[in-house]
CSV table of C-alpha atoms and ligand atoms in Angstrom, one decimal:
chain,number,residue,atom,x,y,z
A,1,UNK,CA,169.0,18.5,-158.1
A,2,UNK,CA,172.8,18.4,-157.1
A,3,UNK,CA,171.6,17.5,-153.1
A,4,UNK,CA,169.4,14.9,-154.2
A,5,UNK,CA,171.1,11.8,-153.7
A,6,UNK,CA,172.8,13.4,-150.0
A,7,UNK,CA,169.1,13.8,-148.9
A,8,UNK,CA,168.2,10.6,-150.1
A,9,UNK,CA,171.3,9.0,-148.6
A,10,UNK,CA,170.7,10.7,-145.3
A,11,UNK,CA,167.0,9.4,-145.4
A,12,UNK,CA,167.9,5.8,-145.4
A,13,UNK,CA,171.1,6.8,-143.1
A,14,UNK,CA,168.9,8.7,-140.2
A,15,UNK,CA,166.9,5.8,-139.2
A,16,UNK,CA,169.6,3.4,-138.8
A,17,UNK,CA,171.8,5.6,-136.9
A,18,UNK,CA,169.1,5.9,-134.6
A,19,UNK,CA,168.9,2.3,-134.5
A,20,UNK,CA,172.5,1.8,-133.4
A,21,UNK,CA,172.5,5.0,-130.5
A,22,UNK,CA,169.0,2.9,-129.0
A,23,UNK,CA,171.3,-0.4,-128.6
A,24,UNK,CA,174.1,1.0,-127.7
A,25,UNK,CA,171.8,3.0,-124.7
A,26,UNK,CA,170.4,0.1,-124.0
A,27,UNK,CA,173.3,-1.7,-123.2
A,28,UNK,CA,173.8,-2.8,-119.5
A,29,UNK,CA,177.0,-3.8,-118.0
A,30,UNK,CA,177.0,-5.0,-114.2
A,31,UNK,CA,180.1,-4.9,-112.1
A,32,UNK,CA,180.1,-7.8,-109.7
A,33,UNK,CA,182.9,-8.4,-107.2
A,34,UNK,CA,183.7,-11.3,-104.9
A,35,UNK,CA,186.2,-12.7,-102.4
A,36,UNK,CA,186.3,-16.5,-104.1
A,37,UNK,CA,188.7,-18.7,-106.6
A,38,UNK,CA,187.7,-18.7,-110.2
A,39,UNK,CA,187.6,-22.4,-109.5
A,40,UNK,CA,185.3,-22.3,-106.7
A,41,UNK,CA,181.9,-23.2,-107.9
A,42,UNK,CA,180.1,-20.4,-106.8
A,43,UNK,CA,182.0,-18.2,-109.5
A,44,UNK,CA,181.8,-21.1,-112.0
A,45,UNK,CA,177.8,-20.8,-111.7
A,46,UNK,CA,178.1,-16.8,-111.5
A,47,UNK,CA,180.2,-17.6,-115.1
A,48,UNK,CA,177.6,-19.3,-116.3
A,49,UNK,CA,174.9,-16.8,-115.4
A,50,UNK,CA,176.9,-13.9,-117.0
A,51,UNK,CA,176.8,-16.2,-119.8
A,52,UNK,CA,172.9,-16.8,-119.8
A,53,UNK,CA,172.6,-13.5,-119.6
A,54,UNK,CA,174.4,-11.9,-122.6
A,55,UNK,CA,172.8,-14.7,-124.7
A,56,UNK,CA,169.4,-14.5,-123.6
A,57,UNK,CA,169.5,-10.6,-123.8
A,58,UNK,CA,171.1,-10.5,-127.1
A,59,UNK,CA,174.1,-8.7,-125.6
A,60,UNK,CA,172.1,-6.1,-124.1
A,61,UNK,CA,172.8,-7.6,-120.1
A,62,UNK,CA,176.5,-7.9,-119.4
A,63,UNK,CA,177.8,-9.1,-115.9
A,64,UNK,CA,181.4,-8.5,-115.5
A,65,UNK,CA,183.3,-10.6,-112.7
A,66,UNK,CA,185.8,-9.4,-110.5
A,67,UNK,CA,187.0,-12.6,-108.5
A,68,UNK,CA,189.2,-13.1,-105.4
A,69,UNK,CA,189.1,-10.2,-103.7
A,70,UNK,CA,190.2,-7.6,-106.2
A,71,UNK,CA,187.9,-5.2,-104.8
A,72,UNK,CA,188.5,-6.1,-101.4
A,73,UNK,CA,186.5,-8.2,-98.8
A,74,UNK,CA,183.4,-9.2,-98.8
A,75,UNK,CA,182.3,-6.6,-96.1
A,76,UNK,CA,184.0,-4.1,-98.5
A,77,UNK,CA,181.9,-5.0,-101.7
A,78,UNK,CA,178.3,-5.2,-99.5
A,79,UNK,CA,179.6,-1.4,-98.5
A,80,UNK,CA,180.5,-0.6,-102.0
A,81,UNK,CA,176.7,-1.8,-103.1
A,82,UNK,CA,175.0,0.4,-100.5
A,83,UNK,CA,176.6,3.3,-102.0
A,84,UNK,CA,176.2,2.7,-105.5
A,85,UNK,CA,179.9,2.4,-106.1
A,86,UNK,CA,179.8,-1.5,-107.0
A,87,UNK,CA,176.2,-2.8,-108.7
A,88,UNK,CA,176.9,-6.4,-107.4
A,89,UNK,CA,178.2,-9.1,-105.0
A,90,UNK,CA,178.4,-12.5,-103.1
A,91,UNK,CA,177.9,-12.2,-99.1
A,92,UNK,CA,177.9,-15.4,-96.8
A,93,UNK,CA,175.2,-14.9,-94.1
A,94,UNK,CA,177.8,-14.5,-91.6
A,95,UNK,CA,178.9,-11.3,-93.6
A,96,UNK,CA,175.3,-10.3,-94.2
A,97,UNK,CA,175.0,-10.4,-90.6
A,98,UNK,CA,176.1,-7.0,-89.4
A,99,UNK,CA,173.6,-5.9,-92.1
A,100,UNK,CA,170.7,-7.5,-91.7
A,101,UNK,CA,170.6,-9.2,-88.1
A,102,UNK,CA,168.6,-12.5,-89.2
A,103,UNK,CA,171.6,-13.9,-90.6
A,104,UNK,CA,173.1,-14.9,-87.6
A,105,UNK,CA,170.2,-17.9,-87.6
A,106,UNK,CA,172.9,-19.5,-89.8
A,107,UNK,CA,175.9,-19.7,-87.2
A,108,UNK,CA,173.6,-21.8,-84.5
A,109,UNK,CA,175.2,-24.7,-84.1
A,110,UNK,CA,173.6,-28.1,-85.0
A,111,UNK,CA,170.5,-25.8,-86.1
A,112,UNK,CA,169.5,-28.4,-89.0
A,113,UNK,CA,168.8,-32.0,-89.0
A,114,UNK,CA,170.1,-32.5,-92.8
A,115,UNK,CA,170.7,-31.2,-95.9
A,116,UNK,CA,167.3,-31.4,-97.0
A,117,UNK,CA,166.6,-29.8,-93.6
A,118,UNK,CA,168.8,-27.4,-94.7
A,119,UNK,CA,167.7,-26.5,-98.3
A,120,UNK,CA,164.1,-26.6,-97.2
A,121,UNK,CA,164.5,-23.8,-95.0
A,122,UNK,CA,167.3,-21.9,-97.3
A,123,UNK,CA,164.8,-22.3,-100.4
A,124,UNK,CA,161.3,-22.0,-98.8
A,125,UNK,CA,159.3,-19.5,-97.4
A,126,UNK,CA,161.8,-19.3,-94.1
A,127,UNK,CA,164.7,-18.2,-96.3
A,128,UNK,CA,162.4,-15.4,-98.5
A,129,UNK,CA,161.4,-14.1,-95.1
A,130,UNK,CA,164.7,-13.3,-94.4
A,131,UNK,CA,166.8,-12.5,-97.7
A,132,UNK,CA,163.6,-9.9,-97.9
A,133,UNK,CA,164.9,-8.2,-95.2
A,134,UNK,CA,168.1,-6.7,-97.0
A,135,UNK,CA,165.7,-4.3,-99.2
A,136,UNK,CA,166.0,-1.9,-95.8
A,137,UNK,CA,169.8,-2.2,-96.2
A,138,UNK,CA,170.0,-1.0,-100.0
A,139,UNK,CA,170.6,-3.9,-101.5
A,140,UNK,CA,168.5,-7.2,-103.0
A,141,UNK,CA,169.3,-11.0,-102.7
A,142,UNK,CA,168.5,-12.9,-105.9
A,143,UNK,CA,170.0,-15.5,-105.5
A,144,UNK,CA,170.7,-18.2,-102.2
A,145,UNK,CA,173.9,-21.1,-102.7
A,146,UNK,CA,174.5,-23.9,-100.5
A,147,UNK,CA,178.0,-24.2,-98.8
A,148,UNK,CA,178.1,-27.2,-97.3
A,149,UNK,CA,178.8,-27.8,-93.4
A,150,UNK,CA,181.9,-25.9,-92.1
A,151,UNK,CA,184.2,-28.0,-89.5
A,152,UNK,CA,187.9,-26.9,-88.0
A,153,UNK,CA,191.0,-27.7,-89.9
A,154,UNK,CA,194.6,-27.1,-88.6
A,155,UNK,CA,198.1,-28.4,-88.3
A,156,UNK,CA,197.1,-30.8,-85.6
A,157,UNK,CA,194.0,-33.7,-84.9
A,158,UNK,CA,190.9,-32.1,-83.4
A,159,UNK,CA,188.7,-34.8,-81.7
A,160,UNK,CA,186.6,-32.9,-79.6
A,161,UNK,CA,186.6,-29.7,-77.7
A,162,UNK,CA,189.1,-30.1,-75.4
A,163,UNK,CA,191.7,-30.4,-78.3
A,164,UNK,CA,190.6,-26.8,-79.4
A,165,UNK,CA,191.4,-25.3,-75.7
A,166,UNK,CA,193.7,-22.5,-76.5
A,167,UNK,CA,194.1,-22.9,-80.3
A,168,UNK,CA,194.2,-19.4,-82.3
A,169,UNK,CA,191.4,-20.4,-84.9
A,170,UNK,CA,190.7,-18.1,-87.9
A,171,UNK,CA,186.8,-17.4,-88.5
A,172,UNK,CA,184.2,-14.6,-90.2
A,173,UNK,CA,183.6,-12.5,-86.7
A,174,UNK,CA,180.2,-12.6,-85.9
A,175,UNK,CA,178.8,-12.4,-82.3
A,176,UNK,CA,178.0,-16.0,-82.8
A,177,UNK,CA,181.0,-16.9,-84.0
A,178,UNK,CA,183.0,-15.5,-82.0
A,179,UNK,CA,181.6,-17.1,-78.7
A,180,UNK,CA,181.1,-20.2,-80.4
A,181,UNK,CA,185.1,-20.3,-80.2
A,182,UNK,CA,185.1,-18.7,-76.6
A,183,UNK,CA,183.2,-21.5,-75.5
A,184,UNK,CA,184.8,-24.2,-77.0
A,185,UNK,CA,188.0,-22.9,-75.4
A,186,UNK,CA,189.6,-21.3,-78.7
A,187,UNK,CA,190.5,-17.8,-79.4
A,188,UNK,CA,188.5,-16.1,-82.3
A,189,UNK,CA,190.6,-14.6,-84.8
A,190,UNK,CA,189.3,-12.4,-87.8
A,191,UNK,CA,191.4,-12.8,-90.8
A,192,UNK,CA,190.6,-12.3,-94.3
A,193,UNK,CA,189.8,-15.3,-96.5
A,194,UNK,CA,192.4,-14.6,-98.4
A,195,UNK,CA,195.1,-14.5,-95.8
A,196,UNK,CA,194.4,-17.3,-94.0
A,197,UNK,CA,196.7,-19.6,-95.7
A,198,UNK,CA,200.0,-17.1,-95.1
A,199,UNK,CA,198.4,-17.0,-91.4
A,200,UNK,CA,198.9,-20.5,-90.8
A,201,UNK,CA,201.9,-21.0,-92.5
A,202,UNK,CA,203.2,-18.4,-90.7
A,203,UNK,CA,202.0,-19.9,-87.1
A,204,UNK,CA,199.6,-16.3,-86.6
A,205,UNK,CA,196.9,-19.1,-86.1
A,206,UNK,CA,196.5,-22.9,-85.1
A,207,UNK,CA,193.9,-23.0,-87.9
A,208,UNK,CA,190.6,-22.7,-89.2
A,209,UNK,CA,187.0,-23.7,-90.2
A,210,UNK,CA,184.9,-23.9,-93.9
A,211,UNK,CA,183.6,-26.0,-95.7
A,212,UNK,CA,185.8,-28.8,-97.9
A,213,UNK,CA,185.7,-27.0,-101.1
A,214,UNK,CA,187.0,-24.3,-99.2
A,215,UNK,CA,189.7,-26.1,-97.4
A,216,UNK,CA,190.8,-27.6,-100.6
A,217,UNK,CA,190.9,-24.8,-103.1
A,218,UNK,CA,192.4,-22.1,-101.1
A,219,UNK,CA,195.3,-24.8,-100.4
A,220,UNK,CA,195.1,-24.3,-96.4
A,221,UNK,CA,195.1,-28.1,-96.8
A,222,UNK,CA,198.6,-27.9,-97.7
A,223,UNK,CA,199.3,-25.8,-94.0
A,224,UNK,CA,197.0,-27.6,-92.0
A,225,UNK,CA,196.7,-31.6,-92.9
A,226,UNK,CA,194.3,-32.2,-90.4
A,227,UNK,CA,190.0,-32.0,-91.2
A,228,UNK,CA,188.1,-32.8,-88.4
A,229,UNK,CA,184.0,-33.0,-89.4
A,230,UNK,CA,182.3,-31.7,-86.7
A,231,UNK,CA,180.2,-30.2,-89.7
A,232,UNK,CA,178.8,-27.6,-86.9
A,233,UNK,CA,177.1,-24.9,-88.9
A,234,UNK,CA,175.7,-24.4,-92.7
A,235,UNK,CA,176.3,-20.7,-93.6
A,236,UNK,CA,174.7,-20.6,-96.8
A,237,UNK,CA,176.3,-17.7,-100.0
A,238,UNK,CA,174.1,-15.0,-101.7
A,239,UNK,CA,173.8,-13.0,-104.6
A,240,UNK,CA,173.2,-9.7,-103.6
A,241,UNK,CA,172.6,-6.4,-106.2
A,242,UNK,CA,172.4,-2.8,-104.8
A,243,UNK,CA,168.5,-1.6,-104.8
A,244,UNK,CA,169.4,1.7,-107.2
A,245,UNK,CA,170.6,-1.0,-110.1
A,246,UNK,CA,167.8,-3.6,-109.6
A,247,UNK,CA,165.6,0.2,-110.1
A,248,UNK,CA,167.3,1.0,-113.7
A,249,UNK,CA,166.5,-2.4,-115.1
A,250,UNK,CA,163.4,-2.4,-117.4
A,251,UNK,CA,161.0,-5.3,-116.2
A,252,UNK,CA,162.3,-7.2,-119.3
A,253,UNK,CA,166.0,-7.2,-117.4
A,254,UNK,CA,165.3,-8.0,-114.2
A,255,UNK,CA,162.9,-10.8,-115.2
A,256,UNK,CA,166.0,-12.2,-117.2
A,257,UNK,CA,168.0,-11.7,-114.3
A,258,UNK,CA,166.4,-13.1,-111.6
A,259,UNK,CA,165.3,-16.5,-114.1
A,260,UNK,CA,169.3,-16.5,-114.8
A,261,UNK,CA,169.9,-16.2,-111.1
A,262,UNK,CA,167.4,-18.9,-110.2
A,263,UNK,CA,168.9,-21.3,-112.9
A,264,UNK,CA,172.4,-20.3,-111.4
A,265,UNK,CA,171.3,-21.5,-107.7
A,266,UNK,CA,170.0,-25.0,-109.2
A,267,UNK,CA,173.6,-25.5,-111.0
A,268,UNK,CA,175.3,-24.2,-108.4
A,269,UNK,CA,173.7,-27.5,-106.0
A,270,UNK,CA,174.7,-29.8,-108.8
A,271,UNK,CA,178.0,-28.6,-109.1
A,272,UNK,CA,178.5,-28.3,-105.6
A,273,UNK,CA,177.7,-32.0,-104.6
A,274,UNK,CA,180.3,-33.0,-107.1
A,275,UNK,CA,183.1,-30.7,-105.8
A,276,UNK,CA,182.5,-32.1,-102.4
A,277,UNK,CA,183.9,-35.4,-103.2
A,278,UNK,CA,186.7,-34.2,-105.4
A,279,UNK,CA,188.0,-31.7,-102.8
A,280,UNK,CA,187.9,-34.2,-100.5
A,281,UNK,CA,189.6,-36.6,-102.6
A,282,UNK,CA,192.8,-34.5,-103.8
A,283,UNK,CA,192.8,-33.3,-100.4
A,284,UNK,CA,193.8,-37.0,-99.3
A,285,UNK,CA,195.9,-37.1,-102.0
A,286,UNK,CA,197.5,-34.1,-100.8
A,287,UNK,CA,198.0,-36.2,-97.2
A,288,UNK,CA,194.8,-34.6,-95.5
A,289,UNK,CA,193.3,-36.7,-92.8
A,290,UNK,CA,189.6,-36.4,-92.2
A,291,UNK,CA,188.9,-37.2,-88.8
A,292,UNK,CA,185.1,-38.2,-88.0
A,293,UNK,CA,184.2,-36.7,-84.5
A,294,UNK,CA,181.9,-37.3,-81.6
A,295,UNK,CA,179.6,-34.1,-82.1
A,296,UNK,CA,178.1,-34.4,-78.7
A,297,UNK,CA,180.7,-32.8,-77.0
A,298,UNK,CA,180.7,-30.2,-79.5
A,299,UNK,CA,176.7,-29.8,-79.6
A,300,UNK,CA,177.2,-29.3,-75.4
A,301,UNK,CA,179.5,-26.7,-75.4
A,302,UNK,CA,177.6,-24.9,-77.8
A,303,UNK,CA,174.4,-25.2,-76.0
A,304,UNK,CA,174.4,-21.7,-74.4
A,305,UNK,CA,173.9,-19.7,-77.6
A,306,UNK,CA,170.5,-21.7,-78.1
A,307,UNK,CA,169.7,-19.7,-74.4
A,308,UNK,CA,170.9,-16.8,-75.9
A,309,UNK,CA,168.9,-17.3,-79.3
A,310,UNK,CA,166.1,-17.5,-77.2
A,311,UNK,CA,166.1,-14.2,-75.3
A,312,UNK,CA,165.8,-12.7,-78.7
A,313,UNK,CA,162.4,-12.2,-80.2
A,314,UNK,CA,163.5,-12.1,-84.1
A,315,UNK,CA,165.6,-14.9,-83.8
A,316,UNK,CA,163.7,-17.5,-81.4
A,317,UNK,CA,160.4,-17.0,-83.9
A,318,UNK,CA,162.9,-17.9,-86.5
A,319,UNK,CA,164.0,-20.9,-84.6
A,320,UNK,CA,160.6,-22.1,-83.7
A,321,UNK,CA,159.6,-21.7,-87.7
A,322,UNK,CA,163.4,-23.9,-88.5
A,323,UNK,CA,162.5,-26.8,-86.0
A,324,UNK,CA,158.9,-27.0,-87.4
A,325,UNK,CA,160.0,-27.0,-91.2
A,326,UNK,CA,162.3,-30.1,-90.0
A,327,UNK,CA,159.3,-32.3,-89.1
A,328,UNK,CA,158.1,-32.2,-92.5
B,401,GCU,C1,183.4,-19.9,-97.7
B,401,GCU,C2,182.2,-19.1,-98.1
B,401,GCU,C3,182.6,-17.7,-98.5
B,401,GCU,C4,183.3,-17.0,-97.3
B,401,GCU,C5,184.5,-17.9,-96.9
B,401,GCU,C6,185.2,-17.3,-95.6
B,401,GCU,O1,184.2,-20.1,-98.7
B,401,GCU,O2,181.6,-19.7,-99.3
B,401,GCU,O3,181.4,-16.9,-98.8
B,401,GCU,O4,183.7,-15.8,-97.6
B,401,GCU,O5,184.0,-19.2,-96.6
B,401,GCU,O6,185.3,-18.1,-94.7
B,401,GCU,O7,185.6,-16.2,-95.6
């Protein structure tokens, strides 16, 4: 009689506890690193997807953001996906590239007509067909952000080529890249992102070239006052997650995730077009020029790595497949 109202305590106790140890095992929490300013707006619409997630989850799907580099650079954090030491991360396609080879498409110079060129190709069937292609590398891309159009910046006017003859410019080394700057007379130099500014404070480099967001919220525009818009190449950002934690998701989770992601990529556009023209705008006020070049010049010296493009299978399909999307 005495252990009556233990037993009957423990009844109502037993289920409840069992309750609380399925939530808490439930419980998700991704690590995501990246090499960008909390006020850059690809970490603003990461923010808001870690948000979207918790809440649409009930707190069962955390993301937790690591920005600006703390875990190193971006070619660090792909690494640290493919073995499982980091779940997530953001890659530009030029640090894709020595993963998955179709990302050099994106440093071709002049490749796209517009913007809407642009988007077409990075959200349509063209871009699927080649964020796919990371699966083979250990790791999935959910989500695809624009960047803009990245031009040189440095400490003194850039008209056309012939200004660049000599200059030490800072870029993300890619084949592409890299004789994209041999053959507009420049030396290639691979800094990290987040060194760039010391670099050309310091006179290690002339300069540099990103996008105005970019130029603007690193401060480089307080180094180097000069913007010159040759707006030669759109490298495009992703939202890569390592193929062993897209595996332990339930279907529930990664159905949230990827709808979170996709709402992310539409924000992401809105917000972007927005930051444009405020960088831009403090950047004058910070006694930035923006120069508007001749791009011919540019678009000449760059010819050759259309030849070269060419000789290769993968990426002259891919640049049959870009030109034809622009006619529509
Ligand atoms: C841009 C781009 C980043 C990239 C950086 C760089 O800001 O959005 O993904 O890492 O340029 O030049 O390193």
């Amino acid at each position: 009689m005495k252990f009556k109202p233990l037993l009957a305590s423990l009844y109502v106790a037993l289920p409840l506890l069992a309750t609380s140890v399925e939530v808490l095992a439930a419980r998700v929490t991704l690590k995501l690193a990246h090499n960008l300013d909390q006020s850059h707006v690809v970490h603003q619409a990461l923010d808001q997807l870690a948000k979207d997630l918790k809440e649409k989850s009930n707190g069962e799907l955390n993301l937790r953001i690591y920005p600006s580099s703390q875990m190193g650079s971006p070619r660090e954090t792909i690494e640290m996906v493919q073995n499982k030491a980091l779940d997530m991360t953001k890659a530009s396609a030029s640090e894709l590239e020595p993963f998955v080879s179709e990302f050099a498409i994106f440093s071709l110079p002049y490749l796209f007509s517009d913007e809407e060129h642009f988007k077409r190709v990075l959200f349509g069937p063209i871009g699927e067909q080649i964020t796919a292609k990371s699966q083979d590398s250990g790791f999935k891309i959910i989500a695809s952000y624009v960047a803009g159009t990245r031009s040189f910046y440095a400490k003194k006017p850039i008209h056309s080529p012939a200004d660049l003859k000599g200059m030490k410019i800072r870029v993300v080394p890619t084949p592409t890249t890299n004789k994209s700057m041999e053959l507009l007379g420049a030396s290639p130099v691979p800094i990290p992102f987040g060194e760039v500014y010391t670099a050309i404070q310091q006179g290690v480099i002339d300069g540099a070239e990103n996008n105005i967001p970019s130029y603007y919220q690193t401060r480089h525009v307080e180094v180097a006052k000069f913007y010159s818009q040759d707006e030669r190449v759109s490298v495009p950002d992703y939202l890569v997650i390592a193929n062993s934690t897209w595996d332990k998701l339930s279907p529930e989770q990664q159905t949230l995730l990827m709808q979170a992601a996709k709402d992310s990529e539409i924000l992401q556009q809105k917000l972007w077009d927005e930051e444009v023209i405020r960088s831009k705008a403090e950047s004058e006020k910070l006694g930035a020029t923006f120069i508007e070049v001749d791009k011919q010049p540019f678009r000449n010296a760059l010819a050759p790595i259309y030849d070269d493009f060419a000789k290769d299978p993968n990426l002259s399909t891919l640049m049959e497949a870009i030109k034809t999307e622009e006619a529509k």
